[in-house]
Structures are given as structure tokens and as C-alpha cells.
Amino acid sequence: MAASASPSLRTSKLRSSVLSSLSSKLPLSSAFSVNFRPRSVGVPRFVVLVSASLNAKPTVLVAEKLGEAGVDLLKEFANVDCSYNLTPEELCTKISLCDALIVRSGTKVSREVFESSGGRLKVVGRAGVGIDNVDLAAATEHGCLVVNAPTANTVAAAEHGIALLTAMARNVAQADASVKAGKWQRNKYVGVSLVGKTLAVMGFGKVGSEVARRAKGLGMHVIAHDPYAPADRARAIGVELVSFDEAIGTADFISLHMPLTPSTSKILNDENFAKMKKGVRIVNVARGGVIDEEALVRALDAGIVAQAALDVFTVEPPPKDSKLIQHENVTVTPHLGASTMEAQEGVAVEIAEAVVGALKGELAATAVNAPMVPAEVLTELKPFVELAEKLGRLAVQLVAGGSGVKTVKVTYASSRAPDDLDTRLLRAMITKGLIEPISSVFVNLVNADFTAKQRGLRISEERVVLDGSPEKPLEYIQVQIANVESRFASAISDTGEIKVEGLVKDGIPHLTKVGSFEVDVSLEGSIILCRQVDQPGMIGRVGSVLGEENVNVSFMSVGRIAPRKQAVMAIGVDEQPSKQALKRIGDIPAIEEFVFLKL
């Protein structure tokens, strides 16, 4: 006798049946939408919302200046309300009459905006790359898709980076101001040549690679740092991928093109400025927050940094009395990276197409938040979703070198039939864990595969079918990264890949395998992995160091090959240990290698 379908499978089939039946009778435009709103308990309730007029056009509110080509495209499909410079109160009042909202960086789309929409707002379009001004969590909770326009301003930003590079090298801005002040100071504004100099491109994505192409044309030697940059693409341009320290330590010029993430915030700080060649010159057309601005002023005053050319700042506009802005060796522009006529029109068309597509019910490749997921599916998969993301984060932090991650294999062990376990959400969360720590992209079920493909990341999946009860969706998840070096040699499996494996125990994700070593540590807080000679007292010695540094240990597990041989100790910690504490651990004679991994 065949087993009955699980609640999640029955819900999925019912949902597909409802959508198929409805769509055969009526196109799913903005005038007609189907929302799946689960009750607090029991079977989900399907609510069909139909507007008063089936022929009514949707309304799109354009809250900031948008290129005419984009507005014209919107008008072909929707009623367009161009209302600029709205106060937060005015936006909240107007939004309840709108199906879509398009903004740039100046309008804050807060939780209050989504709450004020009364459920009508279906799409928010950000005309540009960053979406810092949109409350993504609130958007997802209210069933609103958020899309952006990440590609149209690539060339404009790259050209502006090169413009700042050359203007800085030849003191163009300072000399211009001097001549206009009635001076003629030829000897003061002697510049430096670009030919033969080394340019480090920090972040080798779309803009970074375009800057590299142009710098090569100027006769510069170009190196780059980006953990996800495909080596073949870099070689095709004639660029060498190197480590972060090598990039900043050997460069004559540094051009920043990295996203602003927790791992890149103030990444150029006192410590890293000290690693640079004396007289280095820095260009930033990416995000202001990647530079510690006070540290940059100190580096300029000390002569470590000879000049800086900045288009972006931590606070925009920056204070008028900013020491950085007023510094004589700093060239500044007011966030002009995307400000060309061509780029503005391109962004307008790209965001208009994304918004119109979303209103038609299409899933945009530039979506940056997750779609609605049935409550019972989320409840069942929630701990495994968390496990999947954390395994991805652990695996990518174990990668060393500048070659980047290309091939990832994910193995799921389950007693369920293949058609009763949809792994798309789990794969998306592994992709999220692999990519988000060093990227500004928000990865979710909508854009995970597209984002991975865009970065040359190939993720394959394998199922291991187990005997047992199908009540539990998964037994374990294993993530392997091939063809990379590891910061922690013991994480390399017998077949040569970085391998981590985990399972859910009592609702909490646990790390159960690193390389060939069995461990058991809760994936909460952060983890220290140590390879050591297996001998008495090791747990106490490491624990004492952490205790003296006031670092709380949540879990500790030791996996070993055999008694008195090599072992791997996995330590869960609630706080990040200081560099001094980590050094003390590394100095323990029996410890052969260790690594700190932040979750």
C-alpha cells in the first residue's frame, strides 16, 4: 500500500492545481492575484483577491527621478504616478493606492511603508544596485517582492573609477583650483605616471573587471583579490588573482570595488594601512563604509597613503568640516559613479522591465528577497535551512588562496522519496552561506541558482537514500568544495575536497564531520578548529586560555584517528576571541594548526 503524501506535498499539489485552474480562466495580472495565507493552525487558507475592475491597470509610484525611457515603458503597462521628494508621512499615505513603488537611494522604504500599503504593494524596485534603504524583512513578511537594477551602470562606474585614478595621479582637481585662484604652481603639482605601476583591484566583479581592462590599456600591471572571481576570466584579461595581504602590500594604486558587508566594513583600517607600501594611492567608487575614514586621515598624515580619490563616503553627504574631505591630498566627487546620461537611462529601463515582469507574475532574476513559503513547510525545514546556510558559511571560510570557489557538491541523506523532499530551499541557503559573506547580493529561493551561475559557481546535488521512517526530512547534509586549498589542512577529505557535514539534533544544527574527522559541536556563535597531537590535558589547556580571556565555551568535541595520534578539537564559543587569545592557542606546542570560523 502506497504511503500517503506528506502535508507539504499535498499543499504543493493543491496550490499547483488552484493556480492551473485559475490561470486557464484568467491571466494572473495585477488585477487578479492569488495569495496563500496559512491559518495559525490547520490547513492553509487560500484567499483569492480580485479587483473591482478586471481590466484595471496597476498603479506604479515613481518616488525619485527616473529616466524617460523607463517611465515610458511603465506607462505601456500601468498607471504611473511620478511624485518626487515625498516625506515619509506622504509616502505612507500614498502607498495604499499603489501596486508597485520605484525608488533610488534617497527614499527609505521602511516597515511603516509596507504596513501602510494594506497588502496592496506587490513590488518595490530599486533603481540601482544597493538596497540598504529597503526593509527586506518587512517586504518579505508582507509578501512584497524587491528587485534592483545591478548591471546598467557598470561601465559608468568603471569609467568614473579610471577618471579618479588619472585625476589623482596628475593632481587635476588641486591644480584646477589653484589656477582659478590666480596661481601658477607648476612645481607643486608634479604627478606620477601610471605606466608600469601595480594596480590592485579589490573586488573583481563587473565593475572591478572593467576597471582592470581599462587600467591594462594604460600600461599598468593589474592584480586582483576576490575569493569568487573565476581564474580563467582573470587570465583572459591578463590579471593575476592574489591574496588580500599580497594585493594591498604590493600595490602602488588600490581601487576598491567590494560590496559593503559585515566582513568588509572598515576593511581598510589602521592595521591594513600599515601593511601597504609607503606612498600608495587609493580610489573608492564602491561603498564608503569599506574604509575607516579616521584611519585613512591618519594614514594620509603619516605619508603611508600619498593620495586618495573618493566618490563614496560612510555618511552621505559627508559633514562640511570633515578632515578627510578637506585634506589637501584627497580628491572627492559627490557619488557620481552612475551619473552618466547613458547609465541613468539604462538603469531606468532595467528596473522598469523588472517591475513590469514582477507585476505580470514573473520571477525576476534580480529579485533580492524570498517568496512566500507555506508555513508548515518552513516549520519542518527551519532547522535544516539554518544548518544548510551555516555549513555553506563554514565551508567557504575554510578556503584559502586566490583561485576562488568553483565546484561545490551537496549530499542529502534522507529516508524520504525524492518527490517528497524539495531541496531547492536548502540549496539556496547553502548558496547563501557560500556567497553572502563576501558579497552584497542577497541570496534566496528566487535568485540562488542565477547568482551562483553568474559567479561561475557550479553546485551539484546528490541524494543518499536511507532506510527508516520518513517522518524526519533529512538525516544529514554534507558540503564539499573541490579544487581549492584550505586554511585548515585537516578539513581536506581523503578524496581531496574540503568537506563539512552536519545534522539537526533536538532542533539545533550540529557540525558532525570536518574532513575525515568526526566531531560534534553545536553551530551556534562561532567555532575554533584545532588539529593537535592527542594527549592528556589538551582540552584543559585550550579551555584555560579562553577562560582567562573571558570567552565562554558553549560546546567542545574531539575527534581522533586513534589514541595518542592526531585529533581535531572543535570548540563552540559565544564571543570572538582576541588575536592574543588565538595566538596563545596556536602557541601551545601540541597544536599543529587551528582556524577561527565565524557563523
Coordinates of C-alpha atoms in Angstrom, one line a residue:
M1 CA 0.0 0.0 0.0
A2 CA 1.4 3.3 -1.0
A3 CA 2.2 5.8 1.7
S4 CA 0.0 8.9 1.8
A5 CA 1.6 12.2 0.7
S6 CA 3.0 14.5 3.3
P7 CA 1.1 17.7 4.3
S8 CA 3.8 19.8 2.4
L9 CA 3.4 17.7 -0.8
R10 CA -0.4 17.8 -0.6
T11 CA -0.3 21.6 -0.1
S12 CA 2.1 22.0 -3.0
K13 CA -0.1 19.9 -5.3
L14 CA -3.3 21.7 -4.2
R15 CA -1.6 25.1 -4.8
S16 CA -0.5 24.0 -8.3
S17 CA -4.0 22.7 -9.0
V18 CA -5.6 26.0 -7.9
L19 CA -3.1 28.1 -9.9
S20 CA -3.5 26.0 -13.0
S21 CA -7.3 26.1 -12.8
L22 CA -7.4 29.9 -12.3
S23 CA -4.8 30.8 -14.8
S24 CA -6.7 28.8 -17.5
K25 CA -9.7 31.1 -17.0
L26 CA -7.9 34.5 -16.5
P27 CA -4.4 35.9 -16.8
L28 CA -2.7 36.5 -13.5
S29 CA -2.2 40.2 -13.9
S30 CA -2.2 42.9 -11.2
A31 CA -6.0 42.9 -11.4
F32 CA -6.1 39.4 -10.3
S33 CA -3.9 37.8 -7.7
V34 CA -3.8 34.6 -5.6
N35 CA -2.4 34.8 -2.0
F36 CA -1.7 31.8 0.1
R37 CA -2.2 32.8 3.7
P38 CA -1.9 29.9 6.2
R39 CA -4.1 29.9 9.3
S40 CA -2.3 29.9 12.6
V41 CA -3.2 26.1 12.8
G42 CA -4.6 23.6 10.4
V43 CA -4.7 23.6 6.7
P44 CA -3.6 26.7 4.8
R45 CA -6.4 29.0 3.6
F46 CA -6.3 30.2 0.0
V47 CA -7.6 33.7 -0.5
V48 CA -8.4 34.9 -4.0
L49 CA -8.3 38.7 -4.4
V50 CA -9.9 40.3 -7.4
S51 CA -10.0 44.0 -8.1
A52 CA -13.2 45.8 -8.8
S53 CA -12.4 46.0 -12.5
L54 CA -10.8 43.1 -14.2
N55 CA -9.4 45.5 -16.8
A56 CA -7.9 47.9 -14.3
K57 CA -4.3 48.8 -14.8
P58 CA -1.9 48.5 -11.8
T59 CA -0.5 51.7 -10.4
V60 CA 3.2 52.3 -10.1
L61 CA 4.5 55.1 -7.9
V62 CA 7.9 56.5 -9.0
A63 CA 9.2 58.3 -5.9
E64 CA 12.5 59.5 -7.4
K65 CA 13.7 60.8 -10.7
L66 CA 13.7 58.1 -13.4
G67 CA 14.9 58.2 -17.0
E68 CA 12.2 58.9 -19.6
A69 CA 12.7 55.5 -21.3
G70 CA 11.9 53.7 -18.1
V71 CA 8.8 55.8 -17.4
D72 CA 7.6 55.3 -21.0
L73 CA 8.0 51.5 -20.6
L74 CA 6.0 51.6 -17.3
K75 CA 3.2 53.6 -18.9
E76 CA 2.6 50.9 -21.6
F77 CA 1.5 48.6 -18.8
A78 CA 0.5 50.6 -15.8
N79 CA -0.8 53.9 -14.5
V80 CA 2.3 55.9 -13.4
D81 CA 2.4 58.4 -10.6
C82 CA 5.7 60.4 -10.6
S83 CA 5.7 62.1 -7.2
Y84 CA 9.2 63.2 -6.0
N85 CA 10.5 64.4 -2.7
L86 CA 7.7 62.8 -0.6
T87 CA 8.0 63.0 3.1
P88 CA 7.8 59.6 5.0
E89 CA 4.3 60.6 6.0
E90 CA 3.2 61.4 2.5
L91 CA 4.7 58.2 1.1
C92 CA 2.8 56.1 3.7
T93 CA -0.4 57.9 2.8
K94 CA 0.0 57.4 -0.9
I95 CA 1.3 53.9 -0.9
S96 CA -2.1 52.3 -0.1
L97 CA -3.2 53.2 -3.7
C98 CA -0.1 51.7 -5.4
D99 CA 0.8 48.2 -6.6
A100 CA 4.5 49.0 -7.2
L101 CA 7.0 51.5 -5.9
I102 CA 10.2 52.6 -7.6
V103 CA 12.9 54.4 -5.7
R104 CA 16.6 55.3 -5.9
S105 CA 18.8 55.6 -2.8
G106 CA 17.2 58.7 -1.3
T107 CA 13.8 57.2 -0.3
K108 CA 13.5 55.0 2.8
V109 CA 11.1 52.1 2.2
S110 CA 10.5 51.3 5.9
R111 CA 8.3 48.8 7.7
E112 CA 5.8 51.5 8.1
V113 CA 5.5 51.9 4.3
F114 CA 4.7 48.2 3.9
E115 CA 2.3 48.3 6.8
S116 CA 0.6 51.4 5.3
S117 CA 0.1 49.7 2.0
G118 CA -2.6 47.4 3.4
G119 CA -1.3 44.5 1.4
R120 CA -1.7 46.1 -2.0
L121 CA 2.0 46.8 -2.6
K122 CA 3.4 43.9 -4.6
V123 CA 6.8 45.1 -5.9
V124 CA 9.5 47.6 -4.8
G125 CA 12.0 48.4 -7.5
R126 CA 15.4 49.9 -6.5
A127 CA 16.9 51.8 -9.5
G128 CA 20.5 50.8 -8.8
V129 CA 22.5 48.1 -7.0
G130 CA 22.3 48.7 -3.2
I131 CA 19.1 48.1 -1.4
D132 CA 20.2 49.4 2.0
N133 CA 17.2 51.8 2.0
V134 CA 14.6 49.0 1.8
D135 CA 13.5 46.9 4.8
L136 CA 13.8 43.5 3.2
A137 CA 12.5 41.6 6.2
A138 CA 9.3 43.7 6.2
A139 CA 8.9 43.3 2.5
T140 CA 9.1 39.5 2.7
E141 CA 6.7 39.4 5.7
H142 CA 4.2 41.5 3.6
G143 CA 4.6 39.3 0.5
C144 CA 6.2 42.1 -1.4
L145 CA 9.0 41.3 -4.0
V146 CA 12.0 43.6 -4.1
V147 CA 14.0 43.9 -7.3
N148 CA 17.0 46.0 -8.2
A149 CA 19.0 47.0 -11.3
P150 CA 22.5 45.7 -10.9
T151 CA 24.1 45.8 -14.3
A152 CA 23.1 49.0 -16.2
N153 CA 25.6 51.3 -14.5
T154 CA 28.7 49.0 -14.7
V155 CA 30.6 50.9 -17.4
A156 CA 29.8 54.3 -15.9
A157 CA 31.1 53.3 -12.5
A158 CA 34.3 51.8 -14.1
E159 CA 34.9 54.9 -16.2
H160 CA 34.5 57.1 -13.1
G161 CA 37.0 55.0 -11.3
I162 CA 39.5 55.4 -14.0
A163 CA 38.7 59.2 -14.2
L164 CA 39.5 59.5 -10.4
L165 CA 42.6 57.4 -10.8
T166 CA 44.1 59.6 -13.5
A167 CA 43.0 62.9 -12.0
M168 CA 44.5 61.9 -8.7
A169 CA 47.8 60.8 -10.3
R170 CA 48.2 64.2 -12.0
N171 CA 46.6 66.4 -9.3
V172 CA 44.0 67.7 -11.7
A173 CA 41.5 68.9 -9.1
Q174 CA 44.1 70.7 -7.0
A175 CA 45.8 72.3 -10.0
D176 CA 42.4 73.4 -11.4
A177 CA 41.5 75.1 -8.1
S178 CA 45.0 76.7 -7.9
V179 CA 44.8 78.2 -11.4
K180 CA 41.3 79.5 -10.8
A181 CA 42.6 81.2 -7.6
G182 CA 45.1 83.1 -9.8
K183 CA 48.2 81.0 -9.0
W184 CA 50.6 79.2 -11.4
Q185 CA 52.2 76.4 -9.3
R186 CA 53.7 74.0 -11.9
N187 CA 56.4 72.7 -9.5
K188 CA 53.9 72.0 -6.7
Y189 CA 51.6 69.7 -8.8
V190 CA 54.1 67.3 -10.2
G191 CA 52.3 64.0 -10.7
V192 CA 53.2 60.3 -11.0
S193 CA 53.0 58.1 -14.1
L194 CA 50.7 55.1 -14.3
V195 CA 52.7 53.1 -16.8
G196 CA 54.4 50.2 -15.2
K197 CA 52.7 50.8 -11.8
T198 CA 50.8 48.0 -10.0
L199 CA 47.1 48.5 -9.5
A200 CA 45.3 46.2 -7.0
V201 CA 41.6 45.8 -7.9
M202 CA 39.9 44.8 -4.7
G203 CA 36.7 43.0 -5.8
F204 CA 36.8 41.5 -9.3
G205 CA 33.1 41.6 -10.2
K206 CA 31.5 43.5 -13.1
V207 CA 32.9 47.0 -12.2
G208 CA 36.2 45.7 -11.0
S209 CA 36.9 43.7 -14.1
E210 CA 36.0 46.7 -16.3
V211 CA 38.4 48.9 -14.4
A212 CA 41.1 46.3 -14.8
R213 CA 40.6 46.2 -18.6
R214 CA 41.0 50.0 -18.8
A215 CA 44.0 50.0 -16.5
K216 CA 45.7 47.4 -18.6
G217 CA 45.2 49.8 -21.6
L218 CA 47.0 52.5 -19.6
G219 CA 50.1 50.2 -19.3
M220 CA 49.5 49.2 -15.7
H221 CA 50.3 45.9 -14.1
V222 CA 47.0 44.7 -12.6
I223 CA 46.5 42.3 -9.8
A224 CA 43.1 41.5 -8.1
H225 CA 41.7 40.0 -4.9
D226 CA 38.3 38.3 -5.0
P227 CA 37.5 34.8 -3.5
Y228 CA 34.8 34.2 -6.1
A229 CA 36.5 35.5 -9.3
P230 CA 36.9 32.8 -11.9
A231 CA 40.7 32.4 -12.6
D232 CA 40.1 31.8 -16.3
R233 CA 38.2 35.2 -16.6
A234 CA 41.1 36.9 -14.8
R235 CA 43.7 35.3 -17.0
A236 CA 41.7 36.3 -20.2
I237 CA 42.1 39.9 -19.1
G238 CA 45.7 39.5 -18.1
V239 CA 45.1 39.9 -14.3
E240 CA 46.7 37.8 -11.6
L241 CA 44.5 36.8 -8.6
V242 CA 46.3 37.1 -5.3
S243 CA 45.5 37.1 -1.6
F244 CA 44.2 40.1 0.3
D245 CA 47.5 40.8 2.0
E246 CA 49.6 40.4 -1.1
A247 CA 47.3 42.8 -3.0
I248 CA 47.4 45.6 -0.6
G249 CA 51.1 45.0 0.3
T250 CA 52.5 45.2 -3.3
A251 CA 50.2 47.8 -5.0
D252 CA 51.1 51.3 -6.0
F253 CA 47.4 52.0 -6.5
I254 CA 44.4 50.4 -4.9
S255 CA 40.9 50.5 -6.5
L256 CA 38.1 49.4 -4.3
H257 CA 35.1 47.5 -5.8
M258 CA 34.0 45.3 -3.0
P259 CA 30.5 45.3 -1.5
L260 CA 29.7 46.6 2.0
T261 CA 29.1 43.5 4.2
P262 CA 30.0 42.8 7.8
S263 CA 33.2 41.2 6.6
T264 CA 34.3 44.2 4.5
S265 CA 33.1 47.0 6.8
K266 CA 36.1 49.2 7.5
I267 CA 38.4 46.6 6.0
L268 CA 40.9 49.4 5.2
N269 CA 41.8 50.2 8.8
D270 CA 44.9 51.1 10.7
E271 CA 46.1 47.5 10.7
N272 CA 45.8 47.1 7.0
F273 CA 47.1 50.6 6.1
A274 CA 50.3 49.6 8.0
K275 CA 50.7 46.7 5.6
M276 CA 50.7 48.9 2.5
K277 CA 53.7 50.4 0.6
K278 CA 54.6 53.9 1.7
G279 CA 53.1 56.3 -0.8
V280 CA 50.2 54.1 -2.0
R281 CA 47.2 55.8 -3.7
I282 CA 43.6 54.7 -3.1
V283 CA 40.5 55.1 -5.3
N284 CA 37.0 54.2 -4.0
V285 CA 33.9 54.2 -6.2
A286 CA 32.3 51.3 -4.3
R287 CA 30.9 51.9 -0.8
G288 CA 32.1 54.4 1.7
G289 CA 31.9 52.1 4.7
V290 CA 34.7 49.8 3.5
I291 CA 37.2 52.4 4.6
D292 CA 37.7 53.5 8.2
E293 CA 37.7 57.2 7.3
E294 CA 39.5 58.3 10.5
A295 CA 42.2 55.7 9.9
L296 CA 42.6 57.0 6.3
V297 CA 43.2 60.5 7.6
R298 CA 45.9 59.2 9.9
A299 CA 47.5 57.2 7.0
L300 CA 47.5 60.3 4.8
D301 CA 49.0 62.5 7.6
A302 CA 51.7 59.8 8.1
G303 CA 52.5 59.6 4.4
I304 CA 51.6 55.9 4.2
V305 CA 48.8 56.9 1.8
A306 CA 50.0 59.6 -0.6
Q307 CA 46.6 60.4 -2.1
A308 CA 43.0 59.2 -2.1
A309 CA 40.2 59.8 -4.6
L310 CA 36.8 59.1 -3.2
D311 CA 33.3 59.1 -4.7
V312 CA 31.5 57.5 -1.8
F313 CA 31.5 58.1 2.0
T314 CA 30.3 56.5 5.2
V315 CA 27.8 59.3 5.6
E316 CA 26.4 61.0 2.5
P317 CA 26.6 63.9 2.2
P318 CA 29.7 64.0 4.5
P319 CA 30.0 66.8 7.1
K320 CA 31.3 70.0 5.7
D321 CA 34.1 70.1 8.3
S322 CA 35.2 66.6 7.6
K323 CA 39.0 66.3 7.9
L324 CA 39.0 63.7 5.1
I325 CA 37.1 65.9 2.7
Q326 CA 39.2 69.0 3.4
H327 CA 42.5 67.1 3.2
E328 CA 44.8 68.6 0.5
N329 CA 45.7 65.1 -0.8
V330 CA 42.2 63.9 -1.2
T331 CA 40.1 64.3 -4.4
V332 CA 36.3 63.9 -3.9
T333 CA 33.2 63.7 -6.0
P334 CA 29.5 63.5 -4.8
H335 CA 28.7 59.8 -5.6
L336 CA 28.8 60.3 -9.4
G337 CA 29.8 56.7 -10.3
A338 CA 26.5 56.0 -12.1
S339 CA 25.8 59.6 -13.2
T340 CA 26.1 59.5 -16.9
M341 CA 23.1 60.1 -19.2
E342 CA 23.5 56.6 -20.7
A343 CA 23.7 54.8 -17.3
Q344 CA 20.7 56.7 -16.0
E345 CA 18.6 55.6 -19.0
G346 CA 19.9 52.0 -18.7
V347 CA 19.0 51.8 -15.1
A348 CA 15.6 53.2 -15.8
V349 CA 14.9 50.6 -18.4
E350 CA 16.3 47.7 -16.4
I351 CA 14.2 48.5 -13.3
A352 CA 11.1 49.2 -15.3
E353 CA 11.4 45.8 -17.0
A354 CA 11.9 44.1 -13.7
V355 CA 8.9 45.8 -12.1
V356 CA 6.6 45.1 -15.0
G357 CA 7.7 41.5 -15.2
A358 CA 7.0 41.1 -11.5
L359 CA 3.5 42.6 -11.8
K360 CA 2.8 40.1 -14.5
G361 CA 3.7 37.3 -12.1
E362 CA 7.1 36.6 -13.5
L363 CA 10.0 35.8 -11.1
A364 CA 12.8 38.4 -11.8
A365 CA 16.4 37.3 -11.8
T366 CA 17.3 40.5 -9.9
A367 CA 14.9 39.7 -7.0
V368 CA 16.6 40.2 -3.7
N369 CA 14.1 38.7 -1.2
A370 CA 12.4 35.4 -0.7
P371 CA 9.0 34.5 -2.0
M372 CA 6.2 33.4 0.4
V373 CA 6.6 29.8 1.6
P374 CA 3.8 27.7 3.2
A375 CA 4.1 27.9 6.9
E376 CA 4.1 24.1 7.5
V377 CA 7.0 23.6 5.1
L378 CA 9.0 26.4 6.8
T379 CA 8.3 24.9 10.2
E380 CA 9.5 21.4 9.2
L381 CA 12.6 22.6 7.3
K382 CA 13.6 25.5 9.5
P383 CA 16.4 23.8 11.5
F384 CA 17.7 22.2 8.2
V385 CA 17.6 25.6 6.4
E386 CA 19.7 27.0 9.2
L387 CA 22.1 24.0 9.0
A388 CA 22.4 24.4 5.3
E389 CA 23.4 28.1 5.4
K390 CA 25.9 27.5 8.3
L391 CA 27.6 24.6 6.5
G392 CA 28.0 26.9 3.5
R393 CA 29.5 29.6 5.7
L394 CA 31.9 27.2 7.3
A395 CA 33.0 25.6 4.1
V396 CA 33.8 28.9 2.3
Q397 CA 35.7 30.2 5.3
L398 CA 38.0 27.2 5.1
V399 CA 39.0 28.1 1.6
A400 CA 42.5 29.7 1.2
G401 CA 44.2 31.2 -1.8
G402 CA 43.0 33.5 -4.6
S403 CA 41.7 30.9 -7.1
G404 CA 38.1 31.1 -5.9
V405 CA 35.3 28.6 -5.3
K406 CA 34.1 26.9 -8.5
T407 CA 32.7 23.5 -7.8
V408 CA 30.5 22.5 -4.8
K409 CA 28.8 19.2 -4.2
V410 CA 26.0 18.9 -1.7
T411 CA 24.8 15.5 -0.4
Y412 CA 21.5 15.0 1.3
A413 CA 20.8 11.8 3.3
S414 CA 17.1 11.1 3.7
S415 CA 14.6 8.3 4.1
R416 CA 12.0 10.2 2.0
A417 CA 11.2 9.6 -1.6
P418 CA 12.8 12.2 -3.9
D419 CA 9.5 13.8 -4.9
D420 CA 8.6 14.4 -1.2
L421 CA 11.7 16.5 -0.4
D422 CA 12.2 19.6 -2.5
T423 CA 15.8 20.6 -1.9
R424 CA 15.6 24.0 -3.7
L425 CA 15.3 25.9 -0.5
L426 CA 18.2 24.0 1.1
R427 CA 20.4 24.5 -2.0
A428 CA 19.5 28.2 -2.0
M429 CA 20.6 28.5 1.7
I430 CA 23.9 26.7 1.0
T431 CA 24.4 29.1 -1.9
K432 CA 23.6 32.0 0.5
G433 CA 26.1 30.8 3.0
L434 CA 28.8 30.4 0.3
I435 CA 28.3 33.8 -1.3
E436 CA 26.8 36.3 1.1
P437 CA 29.8 36.7 3.5
I438 CA 31.8 38.5 0.8
S439 CA 29.1 39.8 -1.5
S440 CA 26.4 42.5 -1.5
V441 CA 23.9 40.1 -3.2
F442 CA 21.0 38.8 -1.1
V443 CA 20.6 35.1 -2.0
N444 CA 17.2 33.4 -1.7
L445 CA 15.0 30.8 -3.4
V446 CA 14.3 33.2 -6.2
N447 CA 17.8 34.2 -7.3
A448 CA 20.1 31.5 -5.8
D449 CA 20.7 29.5 -9.0
F450 CA 21.1 32.7 -11.1
T451 CA 23.5 34.2 -8.6
A452 CA 25.6 31.0 -8.4
K453 CA 25.8 30.8 -12.2
Q454 CA 26.7 34.4 -12.5
R455 CA 29.7 33.9 -10.3
G456 CA 30.8 30.7 -12.0
L457 CA 29.8 28.6 -9.0
R458 CA 28.7 25.1 -10.0
I459 CA 26.6 23.3 -7.3
S460 CA 25.7 19.7 -7.8
E461 CA 23.4 17.7 -5.6
E462 CA 23.3 14.0 -4.7
R463 CA 20.8 12.0 -2.7
V464 CA 21.7 9.2 -0.3
V465 CA 18.6 7.1 0.3
L466 CA 18.4 5.6 3.8
D467 CA 16.2 3.0 5.3
G468 CA 14.0 4.3 8.1
S469 CA 11.0 6.5 8.9
P470 CA 10.3 9.4 6.5
E471 CA 8.9 11.5 9.4
K472 CA 12.3 13.3 9.6
P473 CA 13.0 15.1 6.3
L474 CA 16.8 14.7 6.5
E475 CA 19.4 12.8 8.4
Y476 CA 22.4 14.9 7.4
I477 CA 23.8 17.4 4.9
Q478 CA 27.3 17.3 3.5
V479 CA 29.0 20.1 1.6
Q480 CA 32.2 19.5 -0.4
I481 CA 34.3 22.2 -2.2
A482 CA 36.7 20.8 -4.9
N483 CA 39.9 22.1 -6.4
V484 CA 40.8 24.6 -3.6
E485 CA 43.4 25.0 -0.9
S486 CA 42.3 25.0 2.7
R487 CA 43.2 27.3 5.6
F488 CA 42.8 24.2 7.8
A489 CA 44.5 21.2 6.2
S490 CA 42.5 18.7 8.3
A491 CA 39.3 19.8 6.5
I492 CA 40.5 18.2 3.3
S493 CA 38.9 14.7 2.9
D494 CA 40.6 11.6 1.6
T495 CA 39.4 12.5 -1.9
G496 CA 41.0 15.9 -1.8
E497 CA 38.0 18.2 -1.2
I498 CA 37.1 20.5 1.7
K499 CA 34.3 18.6 3.4
V500 CA 32.0 19.5 6.2
E501 CA 28.9 17.6 7.4
G502 CA 26.1 18.3 9.8
L503 CA 22.8 17.2 11.2
V504 CA 20.0 18.6 13.3
K505 CA 19.8 17.4 16.9
D506 CA 16.9 18.4 19.2
G507 CA 16.1 21.2 16.7
I508 CA 19.7 22.6 16.7
P509 CA 22.2 22.4 13.8
H510 CA 25.4 20.5 14.7
L511 CA 28.7 20.1 12.9
T512 CA 29.5 16.4 12.8
K513 CA 32.4 16.0 10.4
V514 CA 35.3 18.1 9.3
G515 CA 37.4 16.4 6.6
S516 CA 37.8 12.8 7.8
F517 CA 37.4 13.7 11.5
E518 CA 34.2 13.0 13.4
V519 CA 33.2 15.9 15.8
D520 CA 30.0 17.0 17.4
V521 CA 29.6 20.7 18.1
S522 CA 26.5 23.0 18.1
L523 CA 26.5 25.5 15.2
E524 CA 25.8 28.5 17.5
G525 CA 28.1 31.5 17.9
S526 CA 31.4 30.7 16.3
I527 CA 33.8 27.8 16.1
I528 CA 37.6 27.2 16.7
L529 CA 39.0 24.1 15.0
C530 CA 42.3 22.8 16.2
R531 CA 44.4 19.9 14.9
Q532 CA 46.6 18.5 17.7
V533 CA 48.6 15.6 19.0
D534 CA 46.1 13.6 21.0
Q535 CA 47.4 13.7 24.6
P536 CA 46.1 14.3 28.1
G537 CA 45.3 17.9 29.2
M538 CA 44.7 19.5 25.8
I539 CA 41.1 20.4 26.4
G540 CA 42.0 21.9 29.7
R541 CA 44.9 24.0 28.3
V542 CA 42.8 25.5 25.5
G543 CA 39.8 26.0 27.8
S544 CA 42.1 27.8 30.3
V545 CA 43.2 30.2 27.6
L546 CA 39.7 31.0 26.6
G547 CA 38.6 31.3 30.2
E548 CA 41.3 33.8 31.0
E549 CA 40.2 35.8 28.0
N550 CA 36.6 35.7 29.3
V551 CA 35.4 33.8 26.2
N552 CA 32.5 31.5 27.0
V553 CA 32.8 27.9 25.6
S554 CA 29.4 26.5 24.6
F555 CA 30.5 23.1 23.2
M556 CA 33.7 21.2 22.8
S557 CA 34.2 18.0 20.9
V558 CA 37.3 15.9 20.0
G559 CA 37.5 13.6 17.0
R560 CA 40.7 11.5 16.6
I561 CA 42.2 8.9 14.3
A562 CA 43.5 6.7 17.2
P563 CA 44.6 7.2 20.8
R564 CA 47.8 9.3 21.1
K565 CA 47.6 10.1 17.3
Q566 CA 46.2 13.2 15.6
A567 CA 42.9 14.6 16.7
V568 CA 40.7 17.6 15.7
M569 CA 39.1 19.6 18.5
A570 CA 36.0 21.7 17.7
I571 CA 35.2 24.4 20.2
G572 CA 32.0 26.4 20.1
V573 CA 32.4 29.9 21.6
D574 CA 29.9 32.6 22.3
E575 CA 32.3 35.5 21.7
Q576 CA 35.1 36.2 19.2
P577 CA 38.4 35.6 20.9
S578 CA 41.0 38.3 20.7
K579 CA 44.0 38.0 18.4
Q580 CA 46.1 37.5 21.5
A581 CA 43.9 34.6 22.7
L582 CA 44.1 32.9 19.3
K583 CA 47.9 33.4 19.2
R584 CA 48.2 31.8 22.7
I585 CA 46.2 28.8 21.5
G586 CA 48.4 28.5 18.4
D587 CA 51.5 28.6 20.6
I588 CA 50.5 25.5 22.5
P589 CA 53.2 23.0 21.4
A590 CA 50.9 20.1 20.7
I591 CA 48.6 22.2 18.4
E592 CA 49.7 21.8 14.8
E593 CA 47.1 24.1 13.2
F594 CA 44.0 26.0 14.1
V595 CA 41.4 28.2 12.5
F596 CA 38.6 30.5 13.8
L597 CA 35.3 30.4 11.9
K598 CA 32.6 33.0 12.4
L599 CA 29.0 32.0 11.9

